[in-house]
């Protein structure tokens, strides 16, 4: 299959998620990284591009979007891995030049930007993919299928947790610094940074929209300008849900759990044990579903019993993006612009609810 020409904005030396995107894009060999504006600092952008052996390096994303669109062998897609406030202008520049966008979450810094970007995406020939990593896990996709096919009956309860401790103290790393600055992270802290992933998992697996929320966002670290702990009650049609996103849970590195409970059974998934999915039928003994089990229909790269993890899940998002670009159409299971708008609606509804002392707020 033909490799797609990829560019990257952000992800220079010392950055976190850009390197993960590069590995994910390489795993299935569907992309070739050719060009980048890898840093906000032009000198660092150049040295980072040299270190990676990129064919073309730019000092700014504006210059890159224009030059690549005009280049006979220009990039077909761009990965955006900058802090949140830059997603909107960068995505807009590439979409307007007809270049497909693979952007990290949350979609933008504000809901207003997200809605504008959705209009730009709708007017563009180019596709928009949002890297909600956890939607790439085989057992998450299996859970989504099982719920859709009625394996647990009608969904009653959804419970999602995304629990970390890396911001339990005031952080000095560049990643901690911009995440605590509302001008760069947006108004949300933990609710945006990891709550957006948890809310996406809720919607993705339950197939239910989050209609309204009652939220309490807290800030435990003195002087921090954004929330670092979010507790949210959710109404999803007749179903009810709870979401807890925290970055101050000392002793928890990165614990993600999802429970979806229907009137006939339940499913439970944990990021720490991602190749197993607990299924409990009402009145039946619990069972553990794996990639090797009868009926498994999800994607897998290695034989059952051999663990797959974070990088493979990320790679599935990239490979699905490659399929979508070649087909010219987004498949339903691949997170896109509407998932990003829904995520921003959720974040802003939680912030609004919390400011109003937990009043139920429409999403
Ligand atoms: N999908 C996931 O699981 C996941 C995990 C971590 C981070 N993220 C998201 O990825 C994004 C980046 O997070 P990070 O932790 O890697 O941040 P980071 O601070 O490590 O890296 C950000 C990079 O963007 C560059 N940058 C900033 N402004 C730029 C500009 N105008 N032009 C070019 N480059 C610019 C910086 O120089 C840096 O290289 C955030 O939106 C974050 O929410 C997603």
XYZ file of N, CA, C and O and ligand atoms in Angstrom, residues 9-18 21 37-41 44 59-61 80-87 90 104-106 131-134 162 166 174-175 178-179 192-193 197 310 314, ligand 1:
232
model
N 3.488 19.378 13.313
C 3.680 20.690 13.950
C 3.718 20.459 15.455
O 2.776 19.890 16.030
N 4.805 20.918 16.090
C 5.067 20.588 17.499
C 5.875 19.297 17.537
O 6.249 18.749 16.492
N 6.153 18.852 18.774
C 6.862 17.568 18.883
C 8.360 17.672 18.705
O 9.022 16.685 18.369
N 8.919 18.873 18.952
C 10.372 19.037 18.852
C 11.094 18.440 20.053
O 10.477 17.796 20.904
N 12.420 18.690 20.097
C 13.252 18.141 21.186
C 12.639 18.493 22.541
O 12.264 19.642 22.778
N 12.536 17.496 23.410
C 12.021 17.723 24.762
C 10.513 17.669 24.870
O 9.961 17.739 25.965
N 9.803 17.540 23.752
C 8.332 17.468 23.797
C 7.900 16.035 24.099
O 8.655 15.086 23.901
N 6.671 15.889 24.575
C 6.203 14.572 25.012
C 5.524 13.779 23.888
O 6.050 12.793 23.372
N 4.328 14.200 23.471
C 3.489 13.283 22.697
C 3.893 13.191 21.222
O 3.571 12.206 20.544
N 4.645 14.189 20.731
C 5.067 14.145 19.327
C 5.835 12.868 19.018
O 5.625 12.237 17.974
N 3.496 9.989 18.614
C 2.834 10.040 17.302
C 3.765 9.488 16.214
O 3.323 8.768 15.317
N 7.249 21.728 11.366
C 7.535 22.971 12.083
C 7.448 22.504 13.532
O 6.393 22.536 14.149
N 8.563 21.985 14.032
C 8.501 21.130 15.219
C 8.510 21.879 16.548
O 8.296 21.271 17.584
N 8.771 23.186 16.483
C 8.837 23.927 17.746
C 8.382 25.365 17.532
O 8.428 25.885 16.415
N 7.967 26.006 18.632
C 7.630 27.430 18.552
C 8.907 28.262 18.403
O 8.857 29.416 17.994
N 10.041 27.680 18.730
C 11.331 28.359 18.599
C 11.961 27.891 17.274
O 12.305 26.713 17.122
N 15.123 25.770 17.367
C 14.875 24.429 17.891
C 14.084 23.585 16.876
O 14.278 22.380 16.759
N 10.149 27.273 9.977
C 10.206 28.040 11.214
C 8.834 28.382 11.755
O 8.697 28.799 12.901
N 7.781 28.199 10.937
C 6.427 28.478 11.422
C 5.428 27.588 10.693
O 5.670 27.152 9.558
N 4.289 27.351 11.353
C 3.265 26.496 10.742
C 2.612 27.169 9.538
O 2.210 26.507 8.581
N -0.798 17.404 14.513
C -0.675 18.609 15.353
C -0.512 18.168 16.804
O -1.416 17.568 17.402
N 0.664 18.462 17.361
C 1.001 17.984 18.705
C 1.565 19.120 19.559
O 2.569 18.964 20.240
N 0.907 20.259 19.454
C 1.286 21.454 20.223
C 0.364 21.583 21.439
O -0.663 20.907 21.515
N 0.665 22.507 22.352
C -0.304 22.812 23.420
C -1.657 23.218 22.832
O -1.752 23.685 21.686
N -2.688 23.081 23.655
C -4.084 23.167 23.185
C -4.437 24.456 22.433
O -5.195 24.427 21.458
N -3.915 25.596 22.903
C -4.341 26.880 22.316
C -3.906 27.030 20.868
O -4.439 27.867 20.143
N -2.920 26.231 20.435
C -2.441 26.345 19.053
C -3.163 25.396 18.095
O -3.000 25.498 16.882
N -3.976 24.472 18.621
C -4.641 23.512 17.722
C -5.501 24.243 16.679
O -5.503 23.882 15.502
N -3.558 26.271 13.828
C -2.751 25.358 12.996
C -3.677 24.471 12.162
O -3.504 24.329 10.942
N -4.161 16.300 18.129
C -4.350 15.758 19.472
C -5.464 16.507 20.207
O -5.945 17.543 19.765
N -5.904 15.923 21.294
C -7.022 16.448 22.080
C -6.519 17.380 23.154
O -5.328 17.336 23.433
N -7.334 18.160 23.837
C -8.694 18.498 23.447
C -8.668 19.284 22.132
O -7.658 19.900 21.798
N -6.921 12.425 17.973
C -6.258 11.239 18.532
C -6.685 10.970 19.979
O -5.912 11.172 20.913
N -7.929 10.491 20.110
C -8.358 9.950 21.407
C -7.824 8.515 21.477
O -8.482 7.553 21.070
N -6.612 8.418 22.000
C -5.821 7.187 21.978
C -6.592 5.940 22.396
O -6.445 4.873 21.794
N -7.399 6.082 23.444
C -7.989 4.879 24.067
C -9.028 4.237 23.156
O -9.350 3.066 23.326
N -10.247 8.607 35.218
C -8.907 8.819 34.669
C -8.100 9.474 35.788
O -8.326 10.640 36.137
N 0.770 12.987 38.482
C 1.986 13.731 38.100
C 1.882 15.232 38.350
O 2.888 15.934 38.314
N 8.045 21.643 31.347
C 7.326 22.461 30.355
C 5.904 21.943 30.159
O 4.974 22.701 29.922
N 5.722 20.593 30.277
C 4.383 20.024 30.114
C 3.463 20.481 31.243
O 2.298 20.814 31.023
N 2.581 24.629 30.837
C 1.511 25.147 29.951
C 0.148 24.596 30.344
O -0.869 25.260 30.149
N 0.126 23.393 30.927
C -1.178 22.826 31.317
C -1.824 23.620 32.463
O -3.040 23.527 32.656
N -10.032 19.050 31.116
C -9.744 19.102 29.680
C -8.657 18.106 29.300
O -8.782 17.370 28.318
N -7.598 18.073 30.084
C -6.419 17.286 29.713
C -6.741 15.789 29.677
O -6.390 15.100 28.721
N -10.561 12.693 27.516
C -10.406 11.279 27.120
C -11.498 10.422 27.779
O -12.094 9.560 27.142
N -0.234 0.623 24.628
C -0.445 2.023 24.273
C 0.003 2.347 22.844
O -0.730 2.971 22.083
N -2.317 3.519 19.710
C -2.067 4.776 18.993
C -1.866 4.488 17.499
O -2.352 5.217 16.619
N -3.521 11.561 23.120
C -2.891 11.552 24.269
O -2.952 10.577 25.005
C -2.100 12.767 24.696
C -1.085 12.624 25.647
C -0.326 13.763 25.971
C -0.603 14.991 25.393
N -1.624 15.099 24.493
C -1.913 16.397 23.841
O -0.857 16.679 22.960
C -0.597 18.069 22.912
C 0.879 18.329 23.248
O 1.136 17.911 24.573
P 2.636 17.591 25.056
O 2.525 17.094 26.440
O 3.351 16.765 24.060
O 3.265 19.077 25.064
P 4.794 19.474 25.033
O 4.917 20.761 25.757
O 5.656 18.328 25.443
O 5.087 19.715 23.476
C 4.496 20.743 22.761
C 5.337 21.033 21.518
O 4.649 21.986 20.717
C 5.602 22.957 20.271
N 4.918 24.192 19.897
C 4.250 25.089 20.668
N 3.782 26.101 19.913
C 4.140 25.823 18.629
C 3.973 26.489 17.395
N 3.315 27.667 17.327
N 4.500 25.934 16.295
C 5.182 24.765 16.339
N 5.368 24.072 17.496
C 4.869 24.613 18.622
C 6.553 23.107 21.448
O 7.752 23.748 21.038
C 6.722 21.628 21.806
O 7.659 21.010 20.933
C -1.581 18.711 23.877
O -2.703 19.185 23.181
C -1.986 17.559 24.802
O -3.290 17.718 25.336
C -2.368 14.015 24.145
